[in-house]
Coordinates of C-alpha atoms and ligand atoms in Angstrom, one line a residue:
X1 CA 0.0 0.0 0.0
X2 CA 1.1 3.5 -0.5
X3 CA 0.6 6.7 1.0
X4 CA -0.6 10.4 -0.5
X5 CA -0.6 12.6 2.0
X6 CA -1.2 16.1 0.7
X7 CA -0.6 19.3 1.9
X8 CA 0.3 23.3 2.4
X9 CA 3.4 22.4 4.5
X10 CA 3.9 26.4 5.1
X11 CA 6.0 25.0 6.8
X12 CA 6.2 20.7 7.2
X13 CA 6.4 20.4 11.0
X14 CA 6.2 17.2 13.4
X15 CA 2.8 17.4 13.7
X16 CA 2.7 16.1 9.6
X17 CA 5.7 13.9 10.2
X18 CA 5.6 12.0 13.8
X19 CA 1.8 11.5 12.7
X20 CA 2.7 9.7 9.3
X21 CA 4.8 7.6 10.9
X22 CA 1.9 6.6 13.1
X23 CA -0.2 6.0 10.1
X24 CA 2.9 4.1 8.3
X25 CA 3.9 1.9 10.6
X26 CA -0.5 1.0 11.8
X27 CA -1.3 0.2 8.6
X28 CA 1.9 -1.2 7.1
X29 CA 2.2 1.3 4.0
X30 CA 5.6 0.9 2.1
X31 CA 5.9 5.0 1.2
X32 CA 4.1 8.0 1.6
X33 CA 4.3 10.2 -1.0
X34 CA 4.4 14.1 0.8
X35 CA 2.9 16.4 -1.7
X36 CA 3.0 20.2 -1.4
X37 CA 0.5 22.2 -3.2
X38 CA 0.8 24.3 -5.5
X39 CA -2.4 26.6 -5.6
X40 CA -4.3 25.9 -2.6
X41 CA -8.2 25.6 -3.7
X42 CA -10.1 25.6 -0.4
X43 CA -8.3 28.2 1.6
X44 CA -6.0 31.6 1.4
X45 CA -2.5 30.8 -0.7
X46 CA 0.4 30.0 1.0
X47 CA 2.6 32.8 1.6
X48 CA 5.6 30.8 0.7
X49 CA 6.5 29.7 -3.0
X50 CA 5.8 26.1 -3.8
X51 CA 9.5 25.7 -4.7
X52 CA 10.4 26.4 -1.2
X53 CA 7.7 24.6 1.0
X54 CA 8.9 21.1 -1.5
X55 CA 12.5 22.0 -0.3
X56 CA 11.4 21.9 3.3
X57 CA 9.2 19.2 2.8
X58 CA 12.7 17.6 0.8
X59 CA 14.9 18.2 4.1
X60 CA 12.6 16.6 6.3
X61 CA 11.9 13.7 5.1
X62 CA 15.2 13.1 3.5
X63 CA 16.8 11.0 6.2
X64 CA 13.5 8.4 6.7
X65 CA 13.2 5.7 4.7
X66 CA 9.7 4.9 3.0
X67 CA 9.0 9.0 3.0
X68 CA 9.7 11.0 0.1
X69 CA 9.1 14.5 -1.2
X70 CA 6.8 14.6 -4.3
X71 CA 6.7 17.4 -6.2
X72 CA 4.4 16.2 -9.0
X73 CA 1.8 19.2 -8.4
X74 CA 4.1 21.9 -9.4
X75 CA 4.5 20.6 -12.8
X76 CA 0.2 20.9 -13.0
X77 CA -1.2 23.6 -14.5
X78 CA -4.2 25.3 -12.4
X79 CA -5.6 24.7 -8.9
X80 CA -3.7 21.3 -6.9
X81 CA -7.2 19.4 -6.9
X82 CA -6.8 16.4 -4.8
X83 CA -8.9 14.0 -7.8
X84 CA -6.1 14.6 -10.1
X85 CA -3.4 13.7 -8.2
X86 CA -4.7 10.5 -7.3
X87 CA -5.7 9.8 -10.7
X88 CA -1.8 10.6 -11.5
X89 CA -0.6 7.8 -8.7
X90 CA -3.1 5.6 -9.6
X91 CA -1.4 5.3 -13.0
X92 CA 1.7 5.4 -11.5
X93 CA 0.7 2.1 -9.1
X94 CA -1.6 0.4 -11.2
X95 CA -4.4 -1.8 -8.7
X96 CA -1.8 -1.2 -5.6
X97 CA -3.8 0.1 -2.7
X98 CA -3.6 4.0 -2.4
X99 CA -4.4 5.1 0.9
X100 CA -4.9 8.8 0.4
X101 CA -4.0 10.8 4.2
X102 CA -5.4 13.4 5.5
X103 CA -6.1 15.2 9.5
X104 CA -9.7 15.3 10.9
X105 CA -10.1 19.0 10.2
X106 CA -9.5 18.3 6.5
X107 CA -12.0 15.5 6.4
X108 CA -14.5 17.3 7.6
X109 CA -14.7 19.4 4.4
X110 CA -14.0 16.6 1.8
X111 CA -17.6 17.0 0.4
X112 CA -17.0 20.4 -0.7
X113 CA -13.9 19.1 -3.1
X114 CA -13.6 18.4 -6.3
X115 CA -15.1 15.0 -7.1
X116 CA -15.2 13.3 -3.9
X117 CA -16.9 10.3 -4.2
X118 CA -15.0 9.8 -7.5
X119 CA -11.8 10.2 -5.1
X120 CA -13.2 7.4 -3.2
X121 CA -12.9 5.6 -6.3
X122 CA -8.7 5.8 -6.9
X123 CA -8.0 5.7 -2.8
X124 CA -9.0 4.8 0.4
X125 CA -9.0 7.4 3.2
X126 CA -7.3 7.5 6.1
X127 CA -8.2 10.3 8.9
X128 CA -5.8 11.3 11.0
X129 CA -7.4 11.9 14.6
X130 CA -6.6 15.9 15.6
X131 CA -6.9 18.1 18.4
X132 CA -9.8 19.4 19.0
X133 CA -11.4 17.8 15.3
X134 CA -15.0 17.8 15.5
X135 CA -17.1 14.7 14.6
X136 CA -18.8 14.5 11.2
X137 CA -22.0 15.1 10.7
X138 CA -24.7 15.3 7.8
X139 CA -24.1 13.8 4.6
X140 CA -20.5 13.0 5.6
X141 CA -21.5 10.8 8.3
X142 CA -23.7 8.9 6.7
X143 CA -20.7 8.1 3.8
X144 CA -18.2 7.2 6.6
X145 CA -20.9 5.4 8.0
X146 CA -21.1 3.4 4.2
X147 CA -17.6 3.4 4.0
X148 CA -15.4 3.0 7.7
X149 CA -13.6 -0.1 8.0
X150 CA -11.6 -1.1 11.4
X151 CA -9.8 -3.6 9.8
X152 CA -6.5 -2.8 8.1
X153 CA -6.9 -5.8 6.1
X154 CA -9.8 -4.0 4.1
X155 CA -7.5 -1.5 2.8
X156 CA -4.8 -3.8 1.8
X157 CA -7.5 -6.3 0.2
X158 CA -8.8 -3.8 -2.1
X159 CA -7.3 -0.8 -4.2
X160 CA -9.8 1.7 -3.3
X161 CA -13.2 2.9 -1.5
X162 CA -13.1 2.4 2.2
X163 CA -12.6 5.0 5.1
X164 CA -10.1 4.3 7.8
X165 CA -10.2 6.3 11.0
X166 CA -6.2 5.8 12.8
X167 CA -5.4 7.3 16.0
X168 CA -2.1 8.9 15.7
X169 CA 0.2 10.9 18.6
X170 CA -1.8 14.0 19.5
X171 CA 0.4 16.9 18.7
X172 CA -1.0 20.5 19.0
X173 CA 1.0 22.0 16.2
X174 CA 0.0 23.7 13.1
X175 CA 1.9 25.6 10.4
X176 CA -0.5 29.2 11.2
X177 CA 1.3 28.9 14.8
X178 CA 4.4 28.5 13.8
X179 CA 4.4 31.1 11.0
X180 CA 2.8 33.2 14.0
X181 CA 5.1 32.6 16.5
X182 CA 8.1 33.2 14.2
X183 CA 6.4 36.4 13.3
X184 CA 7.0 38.0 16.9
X185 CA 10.4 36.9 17.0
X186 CA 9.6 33.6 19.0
X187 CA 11.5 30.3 17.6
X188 CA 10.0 27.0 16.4
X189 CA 12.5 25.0 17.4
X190 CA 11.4 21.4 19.0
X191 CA 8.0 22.0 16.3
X192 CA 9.8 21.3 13.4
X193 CA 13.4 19.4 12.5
X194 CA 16.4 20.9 13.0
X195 CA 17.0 21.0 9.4
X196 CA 13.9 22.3 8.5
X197 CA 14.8 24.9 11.0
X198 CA 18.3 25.9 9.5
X199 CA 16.3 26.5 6.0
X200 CA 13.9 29.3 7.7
X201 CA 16.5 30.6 10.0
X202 CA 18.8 31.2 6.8
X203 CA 15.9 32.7 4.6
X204 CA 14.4 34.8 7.3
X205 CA 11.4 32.7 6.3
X206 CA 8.0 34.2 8.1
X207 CA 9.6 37.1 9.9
X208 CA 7.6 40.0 9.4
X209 CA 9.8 43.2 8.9
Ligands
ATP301 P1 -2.1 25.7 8.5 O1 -2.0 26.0 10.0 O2 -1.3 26.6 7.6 O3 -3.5 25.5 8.0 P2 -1.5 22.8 9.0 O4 -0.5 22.8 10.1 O5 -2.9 22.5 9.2 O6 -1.4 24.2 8.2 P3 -1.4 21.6 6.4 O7 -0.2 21.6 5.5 O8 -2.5 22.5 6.0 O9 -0.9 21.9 7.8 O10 -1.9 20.2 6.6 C1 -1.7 19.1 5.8 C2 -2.5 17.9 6.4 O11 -1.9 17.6 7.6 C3 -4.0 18.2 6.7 O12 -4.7 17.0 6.3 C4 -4.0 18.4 8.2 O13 -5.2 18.0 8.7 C5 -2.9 17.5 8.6 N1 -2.3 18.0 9.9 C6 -1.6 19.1 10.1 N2 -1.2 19.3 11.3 C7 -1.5 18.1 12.0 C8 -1.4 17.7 13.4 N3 -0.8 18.4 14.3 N4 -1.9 16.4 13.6 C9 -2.5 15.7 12.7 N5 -2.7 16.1 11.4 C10 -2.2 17.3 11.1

């Protein structure tokens, strides 16, 4: 099985990474596949060029086997819809399983993107427990309801279709507090890796002048 697990990253921080290993290592995925976007579609653009999130994306995962960068949004034209990016690894891996990650928060607006049930149709989905994520309701409870597994074994026994809910370490970190923090002159240090850390330090990434 492999992972997508999509993404601002403005910046990648421990909360994406300790997480995804949680996720890795539950459900036996062989890679995740880290992808910044490019043009975000549901919320304000990233401040930061794309070029420059997939580097700090590039330096922390470099060192951990079965992660790697992917950069294959920035060579898209237009708005980084999730359905096409999945259609692009489901080419890549044939019938392998896709599981396709994503936090609670993020879930909880996945009918409002592009072709969702039709996303359902290239990956599974795997939600990633957050703080403070509120429960689903409406129409999107009633497809978890249709779709939730507890069984890993579903998602390896089929390429596609089923929701997965996977506790992961709960870590109270987001990008918007960091870029905050670092905007008063506070340091992120301990929220994201060390390297990840040089490459804002040395850009004066986020400071506000
Ligand atoms: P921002 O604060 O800029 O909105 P973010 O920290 O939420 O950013 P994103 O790049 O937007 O990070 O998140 C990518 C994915 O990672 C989303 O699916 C999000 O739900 C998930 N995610 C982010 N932070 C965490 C966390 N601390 N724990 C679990 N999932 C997370």
């Amino acid at each position: 099985m492999i992972g997508v697990f999509g993404g601002t990253f403005d910046p990648v921080h421990y909360g994406h990474l300790r997480t995804a290993l949680d996720v890795q290592e539950a459900l036996g995925i062989r890679r995740i596949h880290f992808v910044p976007l490019k043009e975000a579609v549901h919320r304000d653009q990233p401040g930061t060029p794309a070029e420059l999130r997939c580097a700090l994306v590039q330096a922390a995962v470099a060192d951990q086997p079965g992660f790697v960068m992917d950069d294959r949004e920035l060579h898209r034209h237009g708005p980084s819809w999730s359905y096409y990016t999945l259609e692009s690894f489901r080419r890549e891996y044939a019938v392998e399983p896709l599981a396709f990650i994503m936090g609670g928060d993020a879930f909880n607006g996945f009918l409002s993107w592009h072709r969702p049930l039709e996303i359902l149709d290239l990956a599974h989905i795997v939600v990633m427990q957050r703080p403070d994520a509120k429960a689903p309701h409406g129409e999107l409870k009633v497809l978890l309801e249709e779709r939730l597994t507890a069984e890993p074994g579903d998602l390896h026994a089929s390429s596609a279709g089923r929701i997965f809910l996977q506790p992961v370490t709960q870590l109270d970190i987001s990008a918007t507090g960091i870029r905050e923090r670092i905007a008063i002159g506070r340091s992120a240090r301990f929220l994201v890796p060390e390297r990840v850390l040089a490459i804002i330090d040395h850009l004066g990434l986020y400071q506000t002048d």
